[in-house]
Coordinates of C-alpha atoms and ligand atoms in Angstrom, one line a residue:
X1 CA 0.0 -0.1 0.0
X2 CA 0.9 3.7 -0.5
X3 CA -0.3 5.9 2.4
X4 CA 0.3 9.6 2.1
X5 CA 0.0 12.2 4.7
X6 CA -0.4 15.4 2.6
X7 CA 0.8 18.1 4.9
X8 CA 0.9 21.9 5.0
X9 CA -1.0 25.0 6.1
X10 CA -4.5 26.1 5.0
X11 CA -4.2 27.1 1.5
X12 CA -1.0 25.4 0.6
X13 CA -2.8 23.3 -2.2
X14 CA -3.4 19.9 -0.4
X15 CA -7.0 19.5 -1.9
X16 CA -5.7 20.4 -5.5
X17 CA -2.5 18.1 -5.2
X18 CA -4.5 15.2 -3.5
X19 CA -6.6 15.0 -6.8
X20 CA -3.4 14.6 -8.8
X21 CA -2.0 12.1 -6.5
X22 CA -5.1 10.0 -6.4
X23 CA -5.2 9.7 -10.1
X24 CA -1.5 8.9 -10.6
X25 CA -1.2 6.3 -7.9
X26 CA -4.9 5.0 -7.5
X27 CA -5.3 6.1 -3.9
X28 CA -8.4 7.3 -2.0
X29 CA -8.5 10.7 -0.5
X30 CA -9.7 11.3 2.9
X31 CA -10.1 15.0 3.6
X32 CA -11.4 15.5 7.2
X33 CA -12.2 19.1 6.3
X34 CA -14.4 17.9 3.4
X35 CA -16.0 15.2 5.7
X36 CA -16.8 18.1 8.3
X37 CA -18.3 20.4 5.6
X38 CA -20.5 17.3 4.3
X39 CA -21.8 16.9 7.9
X40 CA -22.5 20.7 8.3
X41 CA -24.3 20.6 5.0
X42 CA -26.6 17.6 6.2
X43 CA -26.9 19.2 9.6
X44 CA -25.9 16.2 11.5
X45 CA -24.9 16.3 15.4
X46 CA -21.3 16.0 14.1
X47 CA -21.6 18.9 11.6
X48 CA -23.3 21.2 14.3
X49 CA -20.5 20.5 16.6
X50 CA -17.7 20.8 14.1
X51 CA -19.1 24.1 12.9
X52 CA -18.9 25.8 16.2
X53 CA -15.0 25.3 15.8
X54 CA -14.6 25.7 12.2
X55 CA -16.4 29.1 12.0
X56 CA -13.7 30.3 14.6
X57 CA -10.8 28.9 12.6
X58 CA -10.2 26.6 15.4
X59 CA -9.5 22.8 15.6
X60 CA -12.2 20.4 16.2
X61 CA -11.3 18.3 19.3
X62 CA -9.0 15.4 18.6
X63 CA -11.3 12.6 19.6
X64 CA -14.2 13.8 17.4
X65 CA -11.9 14.1 14.4
X66 CA -10.3 10.8 15.0
X67 CA -13.4 8.9 15.4
X68 CA -14.8 10.3 12.1
X69 CA -11.6 9.3 10.2
X70 CA -11.8 5.8 11.7
X71 CA -15.3 5.3 10.3
X72 CA -14.2 6.5 6.8
X73 CA -11.2 4.3 6.8
X74 CA -13.3 1.2 7.6
X75 CA -15.4 1.7 4.6
X76 CA -14.3 -0.7 1.7
X77 CA -12.0 0.5 -0.8
X78 CA -10.1 -1.1 -3.8
X79 CA -7.4 1.6 -4.1
X80 CA -3.6 1.1 -3.7
X81 CA -3.9 3.2 -0.5
X82 CA -5.0 6.4 1.1
X83 CA -4.1 10.1 0.9
X84 CA -4.9 12.0 4.3
X85 CA -5.5 15.5 3.5
X86 CA -5.8 18.0 6.4
X87 CA -5.2 15.1 9.0
X88 CA -3.3 14.7 11.1
X89 CA -3.3 18.3 12.6
X90 CA -2.0 17.5 16.1
X91 CA 0.5 15.1 17.7
X92 CA -2.6 13.2 19.2
X93 CA -4.0 12.7 15.7
X94 CA -0.7 11.7 14.4
X95 CA -0.2 8.9 17.1
X96 CA -3.9 7.8 16.6
X97 CA -3.5 7.5 12.8
X98 CA -0.3 5.3 13.2
X99 CA -2.6 3.0 15.3
X100 CA -5.6 3.1 13.0
X101 CA -3.6 2.4 9.9
X102 CA -1.9 -0.5 11.6
X103 CA -5.2 -2.0 13.0
X104 CA -7.5 -1.2 10.1
X105 CA -5.3 -1.8 7.2
X106 CA -2.4 -3.8 8.6
X107 CA -0.2 -1.1 7.1
X108 CA 1.7 2.1 7.8
X109 CA 2.2 5.6 6.6
X110 CA 4.4 5.6 3.7
X111 CA 5.4 9.2 3.6
X112 CA 4.5 12.7 4.8
X113 CA 4.7 15.1 1.9
X114 CA 4.7 18.7 3.0
X115 CA 3.7 21.7 0.8
X116 CA 5.7 24.7 1.7
X117 CA 4.0 28.3 1.3
X118 CA 4.7 31.8 2.6
X119 CA 2.0 33.1 5.1
X120 CA 1.2 36.2 3.0
X121 CA 0.6 34.0 -0.1
X122 CA -1.7 31.8 2.1
X123 CA -3.8 34.6 3.3
X124 CA -4.0 36.0 -0.4
X125 CA -5.0 32.4 -1.8
X126 CA -7.7 31.8 1.0
X127 CA -9.4 35.3 0.4
X128 CA -9.6 34.5 -3.2
X129 CA -10.9 31.1 -2.5
X130 CA -13.5 32.6 -0.2
X131 CA -14.9 34.5 -3.3
X132 CA -16.3 31.2 -4.8
X133 CA -15.9 28.4 -2.1
X134 CA -18.8 29.5 0.0
X135 CA -16.8 28.5 3.0
X136 CA -17.5 30.7 6.1
X137 CA -14.0 30.1 7.3
X138 CA -12.5 31.6 3.9
X139 CA -14.6 34.8 4.2
X140 CA -12.9 36.8 6.9
X141 CA -9.4 37.7 7.2
X142 CA -9.4 37.4 11.0
X143 CA -10.6 33.6 10.9
X144 CA -8.1 32.9 8.1
X145 CA -5.2 34.3 10.2
X146 CA -6.4 32.2 13.2
X147 CA -6.3 29.2 11.0
X148 CA -2.8 29.8 10.2
X149 CA -2.1 30.5 13.8
X150 CA -3.6 27.1 14.9
X151 CA -1.4 25.6 12.3
X152 CA 1.8 26.9 13.9
X153 CA 0.6 26.4 17.3
X154 CA -0.6 22.7 16.8
X155 CA 0.1 21.3 13.6
X156 CA 3.5 22.6 12.4
X157 CA 5.2 20.1 15.1
X158 CA 3.6 17.0 13.4
X159 CA 6.3 17.3 10.7
X160 CA 9.0 16.6 13.4
X161 CA 7.6 13.2 14.0
X162 CA 7.7 12.0 10.4
X163 CA 11.1 13.6 10.0
X164 CA 12.4 11.6 12.9
X165 CA 11.0 8.4 11.1
X166 CA 12.7 9.4 7.8
X167 CA 9.2 9.6 6.3
X168 CA 9.2 13.4 5.3
X169 CA 9.7 15.3 2.2
X170 CA 9.1 19.0 1.4
X171 CA 8.0 20.5 -1.8
X172 CA 7.6 24.2 -2.5
X173 CA 3.9 24.8 -3.1
X174 CA 4.2 27.9 -5.2
X175 CA 4.3 27.9 -8.9
X176 CA 3.0 25.9 -11.7
X177 CA 0.4 23.4 -10.3
X178 CA 1.6 20.5 -12.5
X179 CA 5.3 21.2 -11.9
X180 CA 4.4 20.8 -8.1
X181 CA 2.5 17.7 -8.9
X182 CA 5.6 16.3 -10.7
X183 CA 7.8 16.9 -7.9
X184 CA 5.3 15.1 -5.4
X185 CA 5.1 12.2 -7.7
X186 CA 9.0 12.0 -7.9
X187 CA 8.9 11.8 -3.9
X188 CA 6.4 8.9 -4.1
X189 CA 8.4 7.0 -6.7
X190 CA 11.3 7.2 -4.5
X191 CA 9.5 5.1 -1.8
X192 CA 7.7 2.7 -4.0
Ligands
LIG1 O1 -8.6 20.7 6.1 P1 -9.3 21.8 6.0 O2 -8.7 23.2 5.8 O3 -10.5 21.9 4.9 O4 -10.2 22.1 7.3 C1 -11.2 23.1 7.5 C2 -11.4 23.2 9.0 O5 -11.8 22.1 9.6 C3 -10.2 23.5 9.8 O6 -9.8 24.9 9.8 C4 -10.6 23.1 11.3 O7 -11.3 23.9 11.8 C5 -11.3 21.8 10.9 N1 -10.5 20.6 11.0 C6 -10.0 20.2 12.2 N2 -9.1 19.2 12.3 C7 -8.8 18.6 11.2 C8 -9.2 18.9 10.0 C9 -9.9 20.0 9.8 O8 -10.5 20.8 13.1 N3 -8.0 17.4 11.3
LIG2 MG1 -8.4 21.2 2.0

């Protein structure tokens, strides 16, 4: 199996690049942000809870997100593996993911691919995306800045765990989208 953690701050292009990676390597994307938004749209209890955090640009509590991800991972899939997009976002989520992948898939995380983008470019991209995304958390600069703040406070340190395991690669996430994809593909080829 190939199991990729697609990592990077909000607006770094994880969703876009996940689309290219799933096609290239026949993987299933699991985006915890998309799962939350699906639940919000359908007004589920989980959606209501998640919305109260997402609308402030804060992280949803670990166990809520971990349980949702576990449910998704248990659904049958005949792909070569998974791309985790927007998860893990904390050390606790990282440790949980390792366990879940071992228990549910009898496998492990192959690599953490990290998209590197300057903060000011992130803010510009998210404001722009907010013009069409309909996402409440893209529509306000203060919320956007809080999401980036949360990233540095709780998420950035996740990279260290993968670095220690020798499972970490960085790609500059600014420039031509296809060229960025090619660089990501090359990192996956190295470990195949
Ligand atoms: O990944 P994405 O940027 O789509 O996530 C949108 C929001 O969903 C985050 O800003 C956060 O509020 C919430 N989220 C979370 N924990 C995750 C993934 C997303 O709290 N692991
Ligand atoms: Mg996304």
